[in-house]
mmCIF file of C-alpha atoms and ligand atoms in Angstrom:
data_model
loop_
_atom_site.group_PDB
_atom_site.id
_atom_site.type_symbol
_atom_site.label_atom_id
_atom_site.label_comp_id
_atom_site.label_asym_id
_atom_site.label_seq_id
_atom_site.Cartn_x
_atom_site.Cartn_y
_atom_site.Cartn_z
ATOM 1 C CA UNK A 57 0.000 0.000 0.000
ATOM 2 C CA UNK A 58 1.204 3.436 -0.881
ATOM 3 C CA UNK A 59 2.517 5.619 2.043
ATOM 4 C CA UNK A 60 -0.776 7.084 3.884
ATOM 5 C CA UNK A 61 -0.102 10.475 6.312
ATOM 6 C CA UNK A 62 -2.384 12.925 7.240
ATOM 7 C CA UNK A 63 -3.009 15.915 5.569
ATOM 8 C CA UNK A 64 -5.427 18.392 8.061
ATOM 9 C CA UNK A 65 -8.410 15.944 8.522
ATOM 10 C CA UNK A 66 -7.561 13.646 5.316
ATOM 11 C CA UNK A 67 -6.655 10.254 5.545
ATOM 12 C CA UNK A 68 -4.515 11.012 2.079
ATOM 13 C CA UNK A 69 -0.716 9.112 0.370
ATOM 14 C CA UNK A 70 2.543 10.852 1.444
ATOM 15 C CA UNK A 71 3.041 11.043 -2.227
ATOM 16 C CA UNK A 72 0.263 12.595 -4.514
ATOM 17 C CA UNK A 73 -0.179 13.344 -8.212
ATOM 18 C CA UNK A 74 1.178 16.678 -9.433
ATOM 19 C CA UNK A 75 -1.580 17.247 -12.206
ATOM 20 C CA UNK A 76 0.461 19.999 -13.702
ATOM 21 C CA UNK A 77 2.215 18.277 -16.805
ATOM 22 C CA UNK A 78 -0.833 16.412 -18.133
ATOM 23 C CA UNK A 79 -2.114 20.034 -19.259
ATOM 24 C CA UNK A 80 0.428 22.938 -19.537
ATOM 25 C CA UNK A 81 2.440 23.582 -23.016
ATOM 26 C CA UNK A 82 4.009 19.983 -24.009
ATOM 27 C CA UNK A 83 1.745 17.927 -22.472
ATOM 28 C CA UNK A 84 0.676 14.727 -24.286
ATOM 29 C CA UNK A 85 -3.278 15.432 -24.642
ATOM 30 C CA UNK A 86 -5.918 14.548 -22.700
ATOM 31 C CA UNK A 87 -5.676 10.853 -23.632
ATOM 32 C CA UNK A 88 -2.356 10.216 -22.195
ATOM 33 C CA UNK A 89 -3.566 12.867 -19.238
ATOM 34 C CA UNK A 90 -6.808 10.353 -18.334
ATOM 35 C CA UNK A 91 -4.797 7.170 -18.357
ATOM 36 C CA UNK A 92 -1.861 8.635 -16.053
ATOM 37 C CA UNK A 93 -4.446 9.885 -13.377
ATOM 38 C CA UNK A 94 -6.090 6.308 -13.532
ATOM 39 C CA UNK A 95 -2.316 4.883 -13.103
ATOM 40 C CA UNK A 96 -1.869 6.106 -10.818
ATOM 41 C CA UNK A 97 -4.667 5.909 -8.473
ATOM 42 C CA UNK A 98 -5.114 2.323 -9.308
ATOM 43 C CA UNK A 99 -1.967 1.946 -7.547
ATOM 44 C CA UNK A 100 -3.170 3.671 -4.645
ATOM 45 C CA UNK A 101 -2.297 7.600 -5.029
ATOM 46 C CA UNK A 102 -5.380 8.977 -3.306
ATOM 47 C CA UNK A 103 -3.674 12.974 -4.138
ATOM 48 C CA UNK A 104 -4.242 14.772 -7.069
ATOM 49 C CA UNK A 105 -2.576 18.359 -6.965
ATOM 50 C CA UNK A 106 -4.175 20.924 -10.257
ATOM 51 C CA UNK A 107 -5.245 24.835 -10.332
ATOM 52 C CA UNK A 108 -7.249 26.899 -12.372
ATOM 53 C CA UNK A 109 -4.086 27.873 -13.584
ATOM 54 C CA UNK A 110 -2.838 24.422 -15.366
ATOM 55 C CA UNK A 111 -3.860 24.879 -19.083
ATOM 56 C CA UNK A 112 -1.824 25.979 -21.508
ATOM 57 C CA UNK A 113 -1.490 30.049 -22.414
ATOM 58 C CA UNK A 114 -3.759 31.443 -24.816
ATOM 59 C CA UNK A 115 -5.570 27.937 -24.441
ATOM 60 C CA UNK A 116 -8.431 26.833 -23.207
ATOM 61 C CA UNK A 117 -8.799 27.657 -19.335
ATOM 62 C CA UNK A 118 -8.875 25.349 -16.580
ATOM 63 C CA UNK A 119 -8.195 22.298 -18.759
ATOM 64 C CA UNK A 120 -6.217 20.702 -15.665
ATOM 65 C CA UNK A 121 -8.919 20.699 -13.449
ATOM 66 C CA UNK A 122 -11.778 19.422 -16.524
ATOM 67 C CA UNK A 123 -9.262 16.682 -17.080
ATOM 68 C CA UNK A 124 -9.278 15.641 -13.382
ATOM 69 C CA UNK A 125 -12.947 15.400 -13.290
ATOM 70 C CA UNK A 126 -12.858 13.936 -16.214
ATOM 71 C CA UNK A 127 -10.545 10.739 -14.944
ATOM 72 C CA UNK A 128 -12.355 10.435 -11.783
ATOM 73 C CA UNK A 129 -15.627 10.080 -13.477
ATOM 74 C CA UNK A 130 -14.582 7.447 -15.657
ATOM 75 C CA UNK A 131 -12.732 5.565 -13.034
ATOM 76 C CA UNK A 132 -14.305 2.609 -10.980
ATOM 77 C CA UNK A 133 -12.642 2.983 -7.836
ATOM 78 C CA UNK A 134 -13.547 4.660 -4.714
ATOM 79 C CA UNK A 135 -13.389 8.354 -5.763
ATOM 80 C CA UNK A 136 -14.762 9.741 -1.986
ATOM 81 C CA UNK A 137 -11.285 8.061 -0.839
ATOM 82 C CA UNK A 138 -9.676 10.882 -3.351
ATOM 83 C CA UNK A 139 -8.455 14.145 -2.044
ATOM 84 C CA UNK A 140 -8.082 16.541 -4.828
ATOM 85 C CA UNK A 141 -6.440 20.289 -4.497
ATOM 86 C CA UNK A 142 -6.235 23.199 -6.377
ATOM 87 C CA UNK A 143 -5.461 26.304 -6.182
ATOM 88 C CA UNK A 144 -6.903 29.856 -7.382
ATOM 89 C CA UNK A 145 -4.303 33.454 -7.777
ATOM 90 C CA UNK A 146 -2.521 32.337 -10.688
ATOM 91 C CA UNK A 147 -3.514 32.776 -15.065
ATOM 92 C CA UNK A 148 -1.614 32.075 -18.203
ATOM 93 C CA UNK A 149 -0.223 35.328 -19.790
ATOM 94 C CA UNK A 150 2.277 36.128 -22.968
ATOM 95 C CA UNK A 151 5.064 38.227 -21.808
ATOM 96 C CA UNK A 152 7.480 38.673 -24.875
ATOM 97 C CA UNK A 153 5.887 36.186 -26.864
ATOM 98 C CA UNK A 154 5.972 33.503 -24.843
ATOM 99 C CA UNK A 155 3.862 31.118 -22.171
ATOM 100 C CA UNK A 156 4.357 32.644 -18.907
ATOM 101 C CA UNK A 157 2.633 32.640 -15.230
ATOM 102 C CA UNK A 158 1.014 36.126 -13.698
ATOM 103 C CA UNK A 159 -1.091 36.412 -10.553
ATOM 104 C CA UNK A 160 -4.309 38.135 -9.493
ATOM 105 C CA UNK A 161 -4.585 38.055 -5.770
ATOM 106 C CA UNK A 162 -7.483 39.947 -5.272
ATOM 107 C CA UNK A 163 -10.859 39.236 -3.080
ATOM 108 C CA UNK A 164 -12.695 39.290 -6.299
ATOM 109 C CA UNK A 165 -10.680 37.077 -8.080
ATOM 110 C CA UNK A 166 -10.053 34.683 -5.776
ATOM 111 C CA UNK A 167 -13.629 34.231 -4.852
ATOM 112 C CA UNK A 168 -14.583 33.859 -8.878
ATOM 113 C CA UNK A 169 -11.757 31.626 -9.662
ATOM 114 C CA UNK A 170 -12.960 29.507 -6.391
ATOM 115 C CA UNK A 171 -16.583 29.301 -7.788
ATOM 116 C CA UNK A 172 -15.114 28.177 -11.619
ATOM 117 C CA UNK A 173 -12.770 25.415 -9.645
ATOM 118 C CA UNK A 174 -15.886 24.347 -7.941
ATOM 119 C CA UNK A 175 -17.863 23.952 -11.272
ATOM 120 C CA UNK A 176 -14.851 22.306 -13.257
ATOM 121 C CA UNK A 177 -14.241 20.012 -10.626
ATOM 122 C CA UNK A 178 -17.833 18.920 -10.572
ATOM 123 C CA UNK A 179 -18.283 19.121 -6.915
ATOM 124 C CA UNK A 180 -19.984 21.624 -4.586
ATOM 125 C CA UNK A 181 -17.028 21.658 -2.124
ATOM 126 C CA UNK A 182 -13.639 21.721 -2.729
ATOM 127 C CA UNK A 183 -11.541 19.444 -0.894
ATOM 128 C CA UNK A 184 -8.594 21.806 -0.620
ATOM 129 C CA UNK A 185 -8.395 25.091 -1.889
ATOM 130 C CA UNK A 186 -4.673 27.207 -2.081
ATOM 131 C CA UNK A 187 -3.879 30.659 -2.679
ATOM 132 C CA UNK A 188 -1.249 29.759 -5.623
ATOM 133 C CA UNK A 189 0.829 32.519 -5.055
ATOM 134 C CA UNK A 190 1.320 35.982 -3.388
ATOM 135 C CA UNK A 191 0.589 39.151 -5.606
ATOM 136 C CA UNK A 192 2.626 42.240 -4.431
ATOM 137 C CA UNK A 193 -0.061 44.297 -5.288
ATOM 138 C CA UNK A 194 -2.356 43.614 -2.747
ATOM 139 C CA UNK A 195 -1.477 42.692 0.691
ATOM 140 C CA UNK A 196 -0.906 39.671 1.501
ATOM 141 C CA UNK A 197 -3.603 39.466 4.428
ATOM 142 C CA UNK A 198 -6.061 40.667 2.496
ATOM 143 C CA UNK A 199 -5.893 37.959 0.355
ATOM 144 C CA UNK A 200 -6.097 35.515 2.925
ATOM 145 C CA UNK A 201 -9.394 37.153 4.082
ATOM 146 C CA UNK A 202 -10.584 36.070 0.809
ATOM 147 C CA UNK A 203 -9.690 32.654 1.365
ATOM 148 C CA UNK A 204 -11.248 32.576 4.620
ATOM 149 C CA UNK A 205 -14.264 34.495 2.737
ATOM 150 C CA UNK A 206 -14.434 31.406 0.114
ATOM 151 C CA UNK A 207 -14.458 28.603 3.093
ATOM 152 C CA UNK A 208 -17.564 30.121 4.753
ATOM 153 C CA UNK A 209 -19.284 30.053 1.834
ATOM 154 C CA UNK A 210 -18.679 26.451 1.590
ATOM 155 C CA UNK A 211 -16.505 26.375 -1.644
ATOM 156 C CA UNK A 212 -14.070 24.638 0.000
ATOM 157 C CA UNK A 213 -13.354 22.793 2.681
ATOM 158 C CA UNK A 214 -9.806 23.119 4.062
ATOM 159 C CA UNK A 215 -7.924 26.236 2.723
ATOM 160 C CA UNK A 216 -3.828 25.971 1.769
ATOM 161 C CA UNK A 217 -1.291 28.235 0.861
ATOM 162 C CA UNK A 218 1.575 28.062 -1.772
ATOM 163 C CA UNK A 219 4.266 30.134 -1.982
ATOM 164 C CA UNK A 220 4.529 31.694 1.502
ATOM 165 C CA UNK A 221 7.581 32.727 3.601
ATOM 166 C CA UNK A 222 7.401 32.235 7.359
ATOM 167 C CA UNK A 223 5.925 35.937 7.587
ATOM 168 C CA UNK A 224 3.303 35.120 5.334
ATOM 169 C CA UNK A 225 2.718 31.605 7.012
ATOM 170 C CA UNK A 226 2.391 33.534 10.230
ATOM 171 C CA UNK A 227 -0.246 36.536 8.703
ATOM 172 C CA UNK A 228 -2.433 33.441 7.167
ATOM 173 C CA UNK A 229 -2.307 31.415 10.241
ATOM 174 C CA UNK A 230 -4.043 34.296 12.304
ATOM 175 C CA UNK A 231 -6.613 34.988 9.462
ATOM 176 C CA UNK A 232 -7.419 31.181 8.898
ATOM 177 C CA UNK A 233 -6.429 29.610 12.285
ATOM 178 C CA UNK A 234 -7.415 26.108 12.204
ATOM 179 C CA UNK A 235 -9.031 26.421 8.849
ATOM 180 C CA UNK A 236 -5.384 26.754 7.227
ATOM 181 C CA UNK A 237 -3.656 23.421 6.893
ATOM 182 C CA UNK A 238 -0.925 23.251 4.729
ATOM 183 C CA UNK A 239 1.394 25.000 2.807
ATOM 184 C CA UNK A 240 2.775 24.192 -0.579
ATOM 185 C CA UNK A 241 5.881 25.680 -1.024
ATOM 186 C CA UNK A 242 9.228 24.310 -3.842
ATOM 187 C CA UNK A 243 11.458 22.006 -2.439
ATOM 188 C CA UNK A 244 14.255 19.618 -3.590
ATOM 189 C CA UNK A 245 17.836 18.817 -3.547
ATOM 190 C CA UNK A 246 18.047 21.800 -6.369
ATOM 191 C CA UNK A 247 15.962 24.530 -4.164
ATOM 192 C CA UNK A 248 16.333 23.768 -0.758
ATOM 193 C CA UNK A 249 15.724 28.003 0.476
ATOM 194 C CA UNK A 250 12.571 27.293 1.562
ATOM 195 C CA UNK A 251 13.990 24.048 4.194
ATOM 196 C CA UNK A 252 13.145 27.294 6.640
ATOM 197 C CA UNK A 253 9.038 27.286 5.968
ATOM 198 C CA UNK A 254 9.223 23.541 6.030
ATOM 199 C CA UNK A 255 10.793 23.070 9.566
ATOM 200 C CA UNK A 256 8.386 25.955 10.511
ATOM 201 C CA UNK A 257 5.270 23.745 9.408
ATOM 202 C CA UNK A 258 6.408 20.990 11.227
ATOM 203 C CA UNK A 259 6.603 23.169 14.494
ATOM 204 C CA UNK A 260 3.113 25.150 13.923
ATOM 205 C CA UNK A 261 1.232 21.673 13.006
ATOM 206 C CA UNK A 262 0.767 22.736 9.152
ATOM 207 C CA UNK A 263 1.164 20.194 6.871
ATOM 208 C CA UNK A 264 3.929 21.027 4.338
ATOM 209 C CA UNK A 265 3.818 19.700 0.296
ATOM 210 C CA UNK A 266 6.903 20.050 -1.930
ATOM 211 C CA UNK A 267 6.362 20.804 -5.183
ATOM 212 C CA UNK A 268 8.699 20.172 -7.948
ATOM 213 C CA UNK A 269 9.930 17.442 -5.318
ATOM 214 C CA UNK A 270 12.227 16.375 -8.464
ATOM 215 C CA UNK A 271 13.351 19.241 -9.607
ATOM 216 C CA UNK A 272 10.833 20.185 -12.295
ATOM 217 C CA UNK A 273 10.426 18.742 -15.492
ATOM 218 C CA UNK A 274 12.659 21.254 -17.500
ATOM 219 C CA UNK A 275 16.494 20.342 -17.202
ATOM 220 C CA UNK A 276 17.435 21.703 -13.536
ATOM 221 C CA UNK A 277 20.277 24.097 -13.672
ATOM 222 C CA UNK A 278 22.652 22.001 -11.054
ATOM 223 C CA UNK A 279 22.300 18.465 -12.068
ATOM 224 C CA UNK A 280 25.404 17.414 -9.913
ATOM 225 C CA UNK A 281 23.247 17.999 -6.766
ATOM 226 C CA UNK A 282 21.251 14.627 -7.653
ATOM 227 C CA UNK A 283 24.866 12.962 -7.368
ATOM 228 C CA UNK A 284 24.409 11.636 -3.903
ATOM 229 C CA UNK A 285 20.711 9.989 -4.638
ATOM 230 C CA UNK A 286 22.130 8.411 -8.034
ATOM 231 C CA UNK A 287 24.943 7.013 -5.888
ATOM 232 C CA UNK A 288 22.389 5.660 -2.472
ATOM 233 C CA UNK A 289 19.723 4.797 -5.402
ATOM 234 C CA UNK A 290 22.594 2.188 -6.964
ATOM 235 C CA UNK A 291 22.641 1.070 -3.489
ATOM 236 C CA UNK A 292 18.959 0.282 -3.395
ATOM 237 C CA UNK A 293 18.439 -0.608 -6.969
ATOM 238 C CA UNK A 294 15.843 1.888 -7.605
ATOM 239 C CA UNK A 295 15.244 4.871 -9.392
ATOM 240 C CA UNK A 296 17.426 8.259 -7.832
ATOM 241 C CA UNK A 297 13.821 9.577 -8.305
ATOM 242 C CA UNK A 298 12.289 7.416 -5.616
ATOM 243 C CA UNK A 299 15.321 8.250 -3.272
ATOM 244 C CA UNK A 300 15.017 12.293 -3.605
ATOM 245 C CA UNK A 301 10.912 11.464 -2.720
ATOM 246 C CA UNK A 302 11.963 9.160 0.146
ATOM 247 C CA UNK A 303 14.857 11.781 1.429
ATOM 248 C CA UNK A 304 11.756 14.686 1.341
ATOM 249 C CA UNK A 305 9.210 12.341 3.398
ATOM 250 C CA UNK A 306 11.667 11.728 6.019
ATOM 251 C CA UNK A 307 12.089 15.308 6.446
ATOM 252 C CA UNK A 308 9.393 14.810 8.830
ATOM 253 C CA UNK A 309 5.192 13.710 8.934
ATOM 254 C CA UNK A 310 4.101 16.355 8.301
ATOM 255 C CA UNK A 311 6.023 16.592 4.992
ATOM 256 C CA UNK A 312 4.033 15.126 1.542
ATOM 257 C CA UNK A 313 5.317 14.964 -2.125
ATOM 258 C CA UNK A 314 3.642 15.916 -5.302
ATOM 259 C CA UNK A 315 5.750 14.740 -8.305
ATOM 260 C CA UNK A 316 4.605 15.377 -11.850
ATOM 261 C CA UNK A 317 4.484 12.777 -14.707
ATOM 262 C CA UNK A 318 3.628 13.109 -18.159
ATOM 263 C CA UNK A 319 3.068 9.197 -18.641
ATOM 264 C CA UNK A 320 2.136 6.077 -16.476
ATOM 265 C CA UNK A 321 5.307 5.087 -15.821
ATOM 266 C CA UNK A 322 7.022 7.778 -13.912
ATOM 267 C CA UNK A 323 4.322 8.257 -11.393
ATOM 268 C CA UNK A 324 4.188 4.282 -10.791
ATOM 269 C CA UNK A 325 7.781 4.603 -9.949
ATOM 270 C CA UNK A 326 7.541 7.582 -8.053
ATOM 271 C CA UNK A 327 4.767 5.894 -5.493
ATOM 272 C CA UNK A 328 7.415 3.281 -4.652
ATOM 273 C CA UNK A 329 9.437 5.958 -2.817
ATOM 274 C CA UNK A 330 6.988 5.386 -0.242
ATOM 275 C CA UNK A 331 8.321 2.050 1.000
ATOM 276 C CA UNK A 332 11.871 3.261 0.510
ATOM 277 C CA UNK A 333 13.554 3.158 3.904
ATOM 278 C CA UNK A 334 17.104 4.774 3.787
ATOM 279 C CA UNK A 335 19.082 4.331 6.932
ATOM 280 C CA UNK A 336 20.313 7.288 9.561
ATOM 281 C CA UNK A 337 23.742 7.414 7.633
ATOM 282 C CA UNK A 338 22.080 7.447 4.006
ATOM 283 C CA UNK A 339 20.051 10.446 5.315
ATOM 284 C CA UNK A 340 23.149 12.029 6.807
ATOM 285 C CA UNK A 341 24.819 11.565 3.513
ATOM 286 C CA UNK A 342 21.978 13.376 1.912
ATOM 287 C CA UNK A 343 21.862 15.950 3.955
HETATM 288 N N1 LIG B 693 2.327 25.648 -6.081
HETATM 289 C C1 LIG B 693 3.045 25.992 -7.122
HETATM 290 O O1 LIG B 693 3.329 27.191 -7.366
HETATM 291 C C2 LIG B 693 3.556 24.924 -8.033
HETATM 292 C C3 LIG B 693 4.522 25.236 -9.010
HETATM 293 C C4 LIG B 693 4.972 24.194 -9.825
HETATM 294 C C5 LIG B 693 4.493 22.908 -9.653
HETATM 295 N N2 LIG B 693 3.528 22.653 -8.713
HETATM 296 C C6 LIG B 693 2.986 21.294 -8.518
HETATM 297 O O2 LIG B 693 4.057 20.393 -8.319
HETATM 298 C C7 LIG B 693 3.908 19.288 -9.203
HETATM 299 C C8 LIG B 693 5.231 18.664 -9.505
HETATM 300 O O3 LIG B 693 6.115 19.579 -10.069
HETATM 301 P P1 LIG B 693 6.706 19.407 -11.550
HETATM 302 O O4 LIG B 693 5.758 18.603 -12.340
HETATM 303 O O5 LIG B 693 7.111 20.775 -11.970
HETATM 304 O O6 LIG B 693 8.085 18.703 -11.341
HETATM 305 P P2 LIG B 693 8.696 17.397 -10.625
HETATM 306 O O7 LIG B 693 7.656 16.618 -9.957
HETATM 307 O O8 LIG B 693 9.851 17.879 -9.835
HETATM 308 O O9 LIG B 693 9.281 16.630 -11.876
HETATM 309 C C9 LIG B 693 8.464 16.075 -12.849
HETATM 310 C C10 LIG B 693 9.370 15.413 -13.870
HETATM 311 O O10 LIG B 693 10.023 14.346 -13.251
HETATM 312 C C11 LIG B 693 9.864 13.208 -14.029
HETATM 313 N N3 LIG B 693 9.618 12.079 -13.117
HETATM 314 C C12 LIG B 693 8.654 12.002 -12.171
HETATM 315 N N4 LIG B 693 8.762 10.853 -11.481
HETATM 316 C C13 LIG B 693 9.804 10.187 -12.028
HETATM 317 C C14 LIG B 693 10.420 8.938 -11.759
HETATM 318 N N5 LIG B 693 9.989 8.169 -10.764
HETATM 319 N N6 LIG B 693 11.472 8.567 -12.524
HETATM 320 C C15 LIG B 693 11.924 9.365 -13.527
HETATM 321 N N7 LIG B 693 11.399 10.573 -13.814
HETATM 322 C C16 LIG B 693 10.354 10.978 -13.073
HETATM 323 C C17 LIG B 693 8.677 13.382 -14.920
HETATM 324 O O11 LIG B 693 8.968 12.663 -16.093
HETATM 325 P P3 LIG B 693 7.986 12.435 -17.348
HETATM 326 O O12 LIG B 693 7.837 13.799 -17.937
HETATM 327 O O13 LIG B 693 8.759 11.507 -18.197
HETATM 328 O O14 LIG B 693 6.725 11.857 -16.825
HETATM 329 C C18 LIG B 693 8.626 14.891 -15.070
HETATM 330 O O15 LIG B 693 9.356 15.272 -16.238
HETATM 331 C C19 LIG B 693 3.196 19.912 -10.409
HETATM 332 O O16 LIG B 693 2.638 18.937 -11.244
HETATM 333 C C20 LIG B 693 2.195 20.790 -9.728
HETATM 334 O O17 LIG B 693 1.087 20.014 -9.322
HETATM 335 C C21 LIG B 693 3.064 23.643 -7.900
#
């Protein structure tokens, strides 16, 4: 059985889906998007990470979360067992000509993006709703009164954030209190500045989710820091991929992964890192 923590009041796996690939530029259509989700929770993943913001710029909007709906309706497993997050602040934009990310933090927005997730997702509440990212145009708390805005009117169940420093941690924790219950921040062996947020988590009882737990799906800039993993993974005889997942979930339990796949086979792989045990002085080595 896949890893099982949990998340606020889920019962969820350690490692989850990150929906993200299936549906931003270079994905491998929807086809290819429906039978990785199935993969994957056939195996057991009961996480599935999207936002509004997963489709590809210029594109049609909110494909990531229409393609999530679409897999869990047309799968014939226990789909109440599924916790599925997204997350509203972020939209596709062109900035020179090409595909890039921008943010709209305000109440409005927030509060209309959480309605469309709703409605996309097919359900009347969502499971777990994140502020993607932090626009330094409006303040930050006033974004977060949003969220807690959206949660009263039952759009969502639990309420996240992504993105946050300590300080921001700290300004949503006193808007949300117990409402707030995880932050999703990047984190790997190729960004490790946020290691301060996720010790932080485990100290305030917030759940904390890497994202890009691998490194991202682009070429990462440092591959030499994945050294050490390739070298403990020969050890093992798996994939470095399942050691860098297994090196993040010992990190602590409040700690989750969310690793991205564009096919079947890497998220298979990736949800054995869940029965990976690596010893004291592997860990040590790892740092
Ligand atoms: N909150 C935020 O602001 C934010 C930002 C970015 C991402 N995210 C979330 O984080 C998720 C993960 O991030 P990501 O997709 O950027 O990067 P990632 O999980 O670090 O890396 C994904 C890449 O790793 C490869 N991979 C995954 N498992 C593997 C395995 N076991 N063996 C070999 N290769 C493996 C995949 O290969 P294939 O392509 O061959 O399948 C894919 O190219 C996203 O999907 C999204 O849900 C959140």
């Amino acid at each position: 059985m896949v890893l099982h923590r949990n998340l606020g009041p889920f019962d969820t796996t350690a490692i989850g889906l990150g929906e993200m690939p299936l549906t931003i530029e270079n994905n491998l259509g929807p086809k290819m998007g429906v039978e990785t989700i199935h993969a994957a929770l056939d195996a057991g993943c009961r996480q599935i990470d999207t936002a509004w913001a997963y489709y590809c710029s210029g594109g049609e909007e909110q494909t990531g979360e229409k393609l999530v709906r679409e897999a869990l309706a047309s799968w014939d497993g226990p789909r109440d067992e599924v916790l599925v997050a997204t997350k509203v602040g972020h939209f596709r934009n062109f900035t020179d000509g090409k595909p890039t990310w921008d943010v709209d933090g305000s109440p409005e927005n927030l509060i209309k993006r959480a309605k469309q997730s709703a409605f996309e997702l097919g359900v009347d509440m969502i499971d777990l709703l994140y502020f993607h990212r932090p626009d330094p145009k409006i303040p930050y708390g006033e974004s977060c009164e949003a969220m807690k805005e959206i949660r009263s009117m039952g759009i969502a169940r639990e309420i996240g954030i992504s993105n946050a420093s300590i300080e921001q941690i700290d300004i949503a924790r006193e808007i949300l209190g117990d409402s707030l219950i995880a932050v999703q921040n990047q984190f790997s062996p190729i960004y490790t500045e946020t290691a301060d947020t996720l010790d932080y988590c485990g100290k305030v009882g917030l759940s904390f989710v890497c994202w890009s737990p691998l490194g991202g799906f682009r070429k990462p800039k440092d591959e030499s820091k994945f050294d050490p993993f390739r070298e403990v993974a020969e050890a093992h005889g798996v994939s470095y991929q399942q050691v860098v997942l297994a090196w993040e979930l010992a990190k602590g339990s409040h700690v989750f992964v969310i690793p991205g796949a564009h096919r079947p086979a890497t998220i298979l792989d990736s949800l054995k890192a869940g029965d990976l045990e690596l010893t004291p002085e592997e860990l040590a080595k790892l740092g």
